[in-house]
Short mmCIF file of C-alpha atoms and ligand atoms in Angstrom, two decimals:
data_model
loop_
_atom_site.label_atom_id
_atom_site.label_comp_id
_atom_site.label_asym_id
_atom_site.label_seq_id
_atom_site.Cartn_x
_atom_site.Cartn_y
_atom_site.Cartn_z
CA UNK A 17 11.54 -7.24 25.35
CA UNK A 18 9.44 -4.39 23.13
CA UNK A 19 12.24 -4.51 20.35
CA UNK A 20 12.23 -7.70 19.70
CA UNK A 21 8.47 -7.74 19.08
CA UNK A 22 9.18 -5.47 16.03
CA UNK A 23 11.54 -8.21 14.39
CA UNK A 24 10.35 -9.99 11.38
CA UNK A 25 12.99 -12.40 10.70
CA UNK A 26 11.31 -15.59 8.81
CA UNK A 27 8.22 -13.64 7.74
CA UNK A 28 7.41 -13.54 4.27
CA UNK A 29 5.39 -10.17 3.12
CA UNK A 30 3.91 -9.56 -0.42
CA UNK A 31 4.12 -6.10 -1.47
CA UNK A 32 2.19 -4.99 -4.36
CA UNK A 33 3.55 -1.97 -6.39
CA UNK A 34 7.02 -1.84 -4.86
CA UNK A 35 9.13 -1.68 -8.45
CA UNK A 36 9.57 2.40 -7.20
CA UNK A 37 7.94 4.99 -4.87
CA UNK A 38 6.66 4.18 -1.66
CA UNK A 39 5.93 0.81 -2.36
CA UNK A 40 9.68 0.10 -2.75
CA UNK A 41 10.56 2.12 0.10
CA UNK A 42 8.29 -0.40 2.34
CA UNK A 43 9.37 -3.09 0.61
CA UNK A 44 12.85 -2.59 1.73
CA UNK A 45 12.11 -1.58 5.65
CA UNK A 46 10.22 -4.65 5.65
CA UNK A 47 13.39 -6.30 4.71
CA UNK A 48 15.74 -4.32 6.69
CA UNK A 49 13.52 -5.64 9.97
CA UNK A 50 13.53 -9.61 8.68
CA UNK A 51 11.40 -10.45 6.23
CA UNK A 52 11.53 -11.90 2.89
CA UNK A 53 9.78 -10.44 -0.05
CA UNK A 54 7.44 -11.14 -2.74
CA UNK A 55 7.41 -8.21 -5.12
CA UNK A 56 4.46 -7.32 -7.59
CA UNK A 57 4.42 -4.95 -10.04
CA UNK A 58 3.41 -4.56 -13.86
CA UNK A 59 6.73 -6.25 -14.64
CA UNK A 60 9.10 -7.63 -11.97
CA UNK A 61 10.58 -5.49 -10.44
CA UNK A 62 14.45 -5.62 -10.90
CA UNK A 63 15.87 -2.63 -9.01
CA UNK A 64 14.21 -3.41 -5.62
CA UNK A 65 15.01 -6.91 -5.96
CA UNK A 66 18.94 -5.81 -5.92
CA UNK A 67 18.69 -3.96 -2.93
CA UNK A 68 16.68 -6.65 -1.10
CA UNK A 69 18.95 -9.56 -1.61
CA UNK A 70 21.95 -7.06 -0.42
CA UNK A 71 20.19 -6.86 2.59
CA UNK A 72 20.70 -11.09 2.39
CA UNK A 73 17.18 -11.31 2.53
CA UNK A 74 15.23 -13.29 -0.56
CA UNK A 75 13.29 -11.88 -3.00
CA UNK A 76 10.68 -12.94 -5.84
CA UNK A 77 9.76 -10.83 -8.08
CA UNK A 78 6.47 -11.21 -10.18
CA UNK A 79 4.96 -9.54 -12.55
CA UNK A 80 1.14 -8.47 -13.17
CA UNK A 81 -1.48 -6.73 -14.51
CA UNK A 82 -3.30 -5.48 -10.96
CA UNK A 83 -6.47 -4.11 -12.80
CA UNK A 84 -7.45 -7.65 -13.73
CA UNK A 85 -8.29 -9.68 -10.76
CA UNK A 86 -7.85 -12.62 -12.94
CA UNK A 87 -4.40 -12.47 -12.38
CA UNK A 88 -4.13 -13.25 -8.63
CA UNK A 89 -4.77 -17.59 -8.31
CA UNK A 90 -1.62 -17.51 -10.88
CA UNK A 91 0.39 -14.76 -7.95
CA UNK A 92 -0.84 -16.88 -5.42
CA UNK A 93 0.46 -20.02 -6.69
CA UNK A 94 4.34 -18.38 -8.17
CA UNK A 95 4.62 -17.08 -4.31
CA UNK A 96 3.34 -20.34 -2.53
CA UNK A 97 5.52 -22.50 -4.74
CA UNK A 98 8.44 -20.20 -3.37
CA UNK A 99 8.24 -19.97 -0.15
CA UNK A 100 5.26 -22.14 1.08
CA UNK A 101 3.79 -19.20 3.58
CA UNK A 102 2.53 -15.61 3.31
CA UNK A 103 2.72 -13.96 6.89
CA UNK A 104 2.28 -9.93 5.74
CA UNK A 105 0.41 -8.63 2.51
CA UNK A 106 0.93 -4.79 1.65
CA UNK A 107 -1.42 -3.70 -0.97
CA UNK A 108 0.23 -0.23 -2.37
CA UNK A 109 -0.29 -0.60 -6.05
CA UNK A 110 -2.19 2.00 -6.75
CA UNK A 111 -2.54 4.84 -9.89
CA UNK A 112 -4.02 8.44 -10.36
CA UNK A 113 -6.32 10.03 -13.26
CA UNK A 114 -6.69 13.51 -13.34
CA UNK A 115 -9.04 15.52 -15.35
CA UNK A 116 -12.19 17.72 -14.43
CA UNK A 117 -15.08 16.08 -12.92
CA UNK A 118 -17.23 17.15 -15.65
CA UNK A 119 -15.54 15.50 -18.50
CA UNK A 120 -13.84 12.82 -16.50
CA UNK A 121 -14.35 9.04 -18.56
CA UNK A 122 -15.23 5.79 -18.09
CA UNK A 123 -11.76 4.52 -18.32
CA UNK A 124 -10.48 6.51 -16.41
CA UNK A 125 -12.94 5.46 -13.58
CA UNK A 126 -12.44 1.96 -14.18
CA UNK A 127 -9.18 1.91 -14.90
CA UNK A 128 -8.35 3.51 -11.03
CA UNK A 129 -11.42 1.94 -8.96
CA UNK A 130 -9.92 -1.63 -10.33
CA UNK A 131 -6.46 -0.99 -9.19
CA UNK A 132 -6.80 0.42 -6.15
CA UNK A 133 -10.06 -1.45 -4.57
CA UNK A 134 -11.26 -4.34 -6.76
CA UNK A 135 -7.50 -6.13 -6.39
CA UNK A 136 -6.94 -4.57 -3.00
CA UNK A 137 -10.15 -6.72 -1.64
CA UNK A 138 -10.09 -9.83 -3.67
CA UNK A 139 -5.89 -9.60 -3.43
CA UNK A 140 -6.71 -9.35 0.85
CA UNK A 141 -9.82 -12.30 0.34
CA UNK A 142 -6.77 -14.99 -1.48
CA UNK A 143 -4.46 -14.19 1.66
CA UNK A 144 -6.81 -13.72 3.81
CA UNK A 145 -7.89 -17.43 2.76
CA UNK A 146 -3.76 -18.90 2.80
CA UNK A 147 -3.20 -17.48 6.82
CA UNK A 148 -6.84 -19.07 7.84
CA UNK A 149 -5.38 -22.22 6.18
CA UNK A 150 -1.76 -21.55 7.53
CA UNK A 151 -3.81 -21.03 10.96
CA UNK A 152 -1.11 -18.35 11.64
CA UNK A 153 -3.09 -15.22 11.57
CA UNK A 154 -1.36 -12.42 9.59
CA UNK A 155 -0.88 -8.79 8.48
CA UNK A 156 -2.90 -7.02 5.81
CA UNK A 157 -1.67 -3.00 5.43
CA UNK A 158 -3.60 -1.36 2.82
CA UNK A 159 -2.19 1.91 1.13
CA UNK A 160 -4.62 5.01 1.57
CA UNK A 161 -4.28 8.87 1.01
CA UNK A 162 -5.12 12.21 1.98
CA UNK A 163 -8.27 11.65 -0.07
CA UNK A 164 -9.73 8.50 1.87
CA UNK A 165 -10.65 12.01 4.29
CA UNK A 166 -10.57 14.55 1.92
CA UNK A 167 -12.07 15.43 -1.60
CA UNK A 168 -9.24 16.28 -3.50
CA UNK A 169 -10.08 17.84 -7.16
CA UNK A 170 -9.91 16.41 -10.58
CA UNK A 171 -8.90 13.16 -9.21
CA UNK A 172 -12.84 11.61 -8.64
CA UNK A 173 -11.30 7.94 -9.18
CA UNK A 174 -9.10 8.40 -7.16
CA UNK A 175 -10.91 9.78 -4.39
CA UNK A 176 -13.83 7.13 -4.60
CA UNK A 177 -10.79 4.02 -4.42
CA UNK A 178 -9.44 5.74 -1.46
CA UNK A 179 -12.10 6.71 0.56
CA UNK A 180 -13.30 2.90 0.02
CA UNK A 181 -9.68 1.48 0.70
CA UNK A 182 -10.41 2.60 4.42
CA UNK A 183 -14.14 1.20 4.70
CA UNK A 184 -13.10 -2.05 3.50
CA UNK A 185 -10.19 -1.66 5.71
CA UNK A 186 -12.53 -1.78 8.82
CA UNK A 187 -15.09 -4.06 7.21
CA UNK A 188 -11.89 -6.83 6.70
CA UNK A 189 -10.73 -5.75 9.98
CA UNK A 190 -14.05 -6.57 12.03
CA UNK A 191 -14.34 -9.92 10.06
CA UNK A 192 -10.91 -11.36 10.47
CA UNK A 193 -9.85 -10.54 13.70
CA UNK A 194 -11.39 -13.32 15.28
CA UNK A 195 -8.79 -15.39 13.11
CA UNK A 196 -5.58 -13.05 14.34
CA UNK A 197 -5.75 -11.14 10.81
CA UNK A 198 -4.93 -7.79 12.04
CA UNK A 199 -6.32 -5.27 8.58
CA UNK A 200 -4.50 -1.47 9.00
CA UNK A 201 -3.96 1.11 6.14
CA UNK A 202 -0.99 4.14 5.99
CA UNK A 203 -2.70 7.33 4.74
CA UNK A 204 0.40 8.56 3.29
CA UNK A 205 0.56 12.70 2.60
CA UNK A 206 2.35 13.90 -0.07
CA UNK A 207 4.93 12.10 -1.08
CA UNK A 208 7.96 13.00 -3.68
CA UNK A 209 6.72 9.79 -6.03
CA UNK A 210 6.07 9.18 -9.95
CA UNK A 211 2.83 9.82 -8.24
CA UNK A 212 2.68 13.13 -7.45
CA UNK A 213 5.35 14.27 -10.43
CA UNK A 214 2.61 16.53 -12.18
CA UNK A 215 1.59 18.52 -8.44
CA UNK A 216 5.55 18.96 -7.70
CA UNK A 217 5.93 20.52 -11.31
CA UNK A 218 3.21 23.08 -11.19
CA UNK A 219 5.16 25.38 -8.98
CA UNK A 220 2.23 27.07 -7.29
CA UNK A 221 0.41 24.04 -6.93
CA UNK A 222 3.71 23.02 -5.35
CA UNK A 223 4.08 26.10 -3.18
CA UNK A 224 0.11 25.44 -1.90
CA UNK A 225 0.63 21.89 -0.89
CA UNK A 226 3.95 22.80 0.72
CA UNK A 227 2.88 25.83 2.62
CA UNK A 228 -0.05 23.44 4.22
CA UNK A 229 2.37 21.04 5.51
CA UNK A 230 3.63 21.61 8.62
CA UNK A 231 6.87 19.57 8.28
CA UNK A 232 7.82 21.82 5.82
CA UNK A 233 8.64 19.20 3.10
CA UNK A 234 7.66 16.41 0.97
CA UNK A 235 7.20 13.07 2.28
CA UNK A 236 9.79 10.16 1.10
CA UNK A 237 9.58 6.45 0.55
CA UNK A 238 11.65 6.18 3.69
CA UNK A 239 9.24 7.72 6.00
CA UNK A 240 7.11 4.74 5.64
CA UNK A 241 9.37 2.31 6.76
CA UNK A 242 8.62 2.46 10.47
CA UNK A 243 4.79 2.99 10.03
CA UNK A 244 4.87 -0.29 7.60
CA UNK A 245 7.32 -2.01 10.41
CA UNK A 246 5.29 -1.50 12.95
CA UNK A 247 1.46 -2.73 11.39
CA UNK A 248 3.28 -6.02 10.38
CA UNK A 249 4.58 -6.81 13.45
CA UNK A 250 3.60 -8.15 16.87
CA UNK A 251 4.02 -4.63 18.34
CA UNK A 252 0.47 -3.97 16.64
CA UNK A 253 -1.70 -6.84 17.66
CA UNK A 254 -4.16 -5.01 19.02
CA UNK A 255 -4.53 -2.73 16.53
CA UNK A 256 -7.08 -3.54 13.91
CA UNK A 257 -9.57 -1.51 11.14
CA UNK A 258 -7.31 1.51 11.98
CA UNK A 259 -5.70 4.26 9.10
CA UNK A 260 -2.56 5.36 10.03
CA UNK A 261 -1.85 8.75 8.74
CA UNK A 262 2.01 9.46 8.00
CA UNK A 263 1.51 12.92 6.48
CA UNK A 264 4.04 15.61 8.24
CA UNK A 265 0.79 16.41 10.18
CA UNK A 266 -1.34 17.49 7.21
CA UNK A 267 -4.43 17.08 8.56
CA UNK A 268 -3.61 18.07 11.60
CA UNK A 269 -3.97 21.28 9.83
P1 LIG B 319 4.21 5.15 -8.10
O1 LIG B 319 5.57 5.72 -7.86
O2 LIG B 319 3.44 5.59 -9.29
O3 LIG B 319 4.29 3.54 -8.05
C1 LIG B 319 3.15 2.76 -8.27
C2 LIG B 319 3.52 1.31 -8.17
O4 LIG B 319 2.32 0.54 -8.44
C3 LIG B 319 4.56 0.88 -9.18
O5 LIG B 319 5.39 -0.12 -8.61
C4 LIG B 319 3.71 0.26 -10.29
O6 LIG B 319 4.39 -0.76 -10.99
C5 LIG B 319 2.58 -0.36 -9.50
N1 LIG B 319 1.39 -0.53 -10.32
C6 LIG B 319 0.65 0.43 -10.92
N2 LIG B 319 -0.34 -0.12 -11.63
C7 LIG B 319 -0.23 -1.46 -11.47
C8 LIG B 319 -0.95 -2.56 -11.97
N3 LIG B 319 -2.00 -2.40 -12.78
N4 LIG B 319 -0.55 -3.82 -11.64
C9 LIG B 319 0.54 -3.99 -10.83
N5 LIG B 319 1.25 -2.98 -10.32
C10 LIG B 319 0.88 -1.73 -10.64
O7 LIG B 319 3.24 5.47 -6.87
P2 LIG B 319 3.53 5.83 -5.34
O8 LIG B 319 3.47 7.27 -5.17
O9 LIG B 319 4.70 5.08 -4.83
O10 LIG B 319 2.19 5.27 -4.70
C11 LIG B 319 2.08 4.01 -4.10
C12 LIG B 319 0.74 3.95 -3.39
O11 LIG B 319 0.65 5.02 -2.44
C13 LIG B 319 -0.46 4.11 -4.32
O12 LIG B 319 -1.53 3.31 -3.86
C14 LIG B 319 -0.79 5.58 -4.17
O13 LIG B 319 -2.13 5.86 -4.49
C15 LIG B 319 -0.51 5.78 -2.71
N6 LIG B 319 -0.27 7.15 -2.30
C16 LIG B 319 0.74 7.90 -2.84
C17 LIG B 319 0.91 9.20 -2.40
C18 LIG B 319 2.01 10.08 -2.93
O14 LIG B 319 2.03 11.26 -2.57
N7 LIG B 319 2.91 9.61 -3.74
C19 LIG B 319 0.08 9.74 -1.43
C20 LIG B 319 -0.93 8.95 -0.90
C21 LIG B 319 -1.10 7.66 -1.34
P3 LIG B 319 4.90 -0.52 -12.53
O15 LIG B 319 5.87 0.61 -12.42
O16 LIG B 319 5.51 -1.82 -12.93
O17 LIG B 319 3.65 -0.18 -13.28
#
């Protein structure tokens, strides 16, 4: 029956950036439908971890410096040694610069395009590698944005990561799906996050992105529960190299 193809009891998925914000809100749905979860952020997170194992699911939390792709044999080997397969991988970590284009840095280039595309593809490549060797196929959901289709302003990291988490996100997609690797992304909109803190306190930049969105209100960590259900189940097999915008019809617009 459809339902049950949305359960992911016995699955283990490894969510990246889920100590707060929409990575924790996904992190949690994905445990509320089954699975167990390994949990990456700068330092383990704690918090999420509570509310997973009340759910009686188990969690591992690890902690890691995501701009330095160094870090992810070391990841691989803490979650392998814990639960011996990886079945989902969410990539959400993700941060934001802002400044004007004109006197935007180096760092701050770096700093975002490593976070949110260098670990997102070589993060996807080590998993990619344990389901090929688990011959189990698998689930990779990659976190994009408004700005993977739009241009944004003062954020030119940001927008070059994004708009590149969705061509890699077909590029994965047409290479793995031969091996059952199904490679999605969620385009969230805006979303009331650490993320988005500065936008929601500049009250007419507030009012702007408000007035734009037809659902009349800020998107929540929870509204990415069923989107994040649904790409790492069975319900989505055939579904691959595809961005999944959950955006209360912002670019609809
Ligand atoms: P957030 O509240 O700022 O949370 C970011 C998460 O990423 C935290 O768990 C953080 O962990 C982790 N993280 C950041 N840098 C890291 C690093 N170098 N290594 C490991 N973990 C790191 O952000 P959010 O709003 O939930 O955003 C989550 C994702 O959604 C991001 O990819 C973001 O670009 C995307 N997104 C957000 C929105 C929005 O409106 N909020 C819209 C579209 C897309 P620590 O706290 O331990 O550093």
């Amino acid at each position: 029956m459809i339902l049950n193809s949305f359960d992911l009891k016995g699955k283990v998925a490894l969510v990246t950036g889920c100590s707060t914000g929409l990575g924790q809100g996904m992190a949690v749905g994905l445990a509320q439908a089954g699975c167990d979860i390994i949990g990456v952020a700068t330092s383990a997170p704690k918090d999420t971890g509570e509310r997973i194992t009340a759910l009686g699911r188990r969690f591992l939390g690890l902690g890691a410096d995501l701009g330095n792709i160094d870090c992810i044999p070391a990841l691989m080997a803490q979650a392998l040694a814990e639960f011996s397969h990886i079945d989902i991988l969410v990539n959400n970590a993700g941060i934001i610069r802002r400044e004007d284009a004109i006197a935007f840095s180096e760092k701050d280039w770096d700093d975002v395009m490593n976070v949110n595309i260098k670990s997102v593809f070589f993060l996807s490549q080590a998993v990619a590698r344990q389901f090929k060797k688990q011959q189990s196929g698998g689930k990779i959901i990659n976190i994009a944005s408004m700005l993977s289709f739009q241009g944004g302003i003062r954020v030119p990291s940001y927008t070059a990561s994004k708009s590149a988490v969705i061509g890699v996100t077909r590029l994965l997609a047409n290479e793995w799906a031969q091996h059952k690797i199904n490679v999605n992304a969620i385009a969230p909109g805006y979303m009331a996050t650490n993320n988005t803190q500065q936008l929601r306190v500049d009250e007419e930049r507030s009012k702007e992105i408000l007035d734009r969105i037809p659902a009349g209100r800020w998107g929540l960590p929870d509204d990415l529960m069923g989107p994040v259900v649904f790409l790492a189940s069975p319900a989505s097999d055939y579904v691959n190299g595809y961005t999944l915008a959950v955006d209360g019809g912002w670019l609809a617009r």
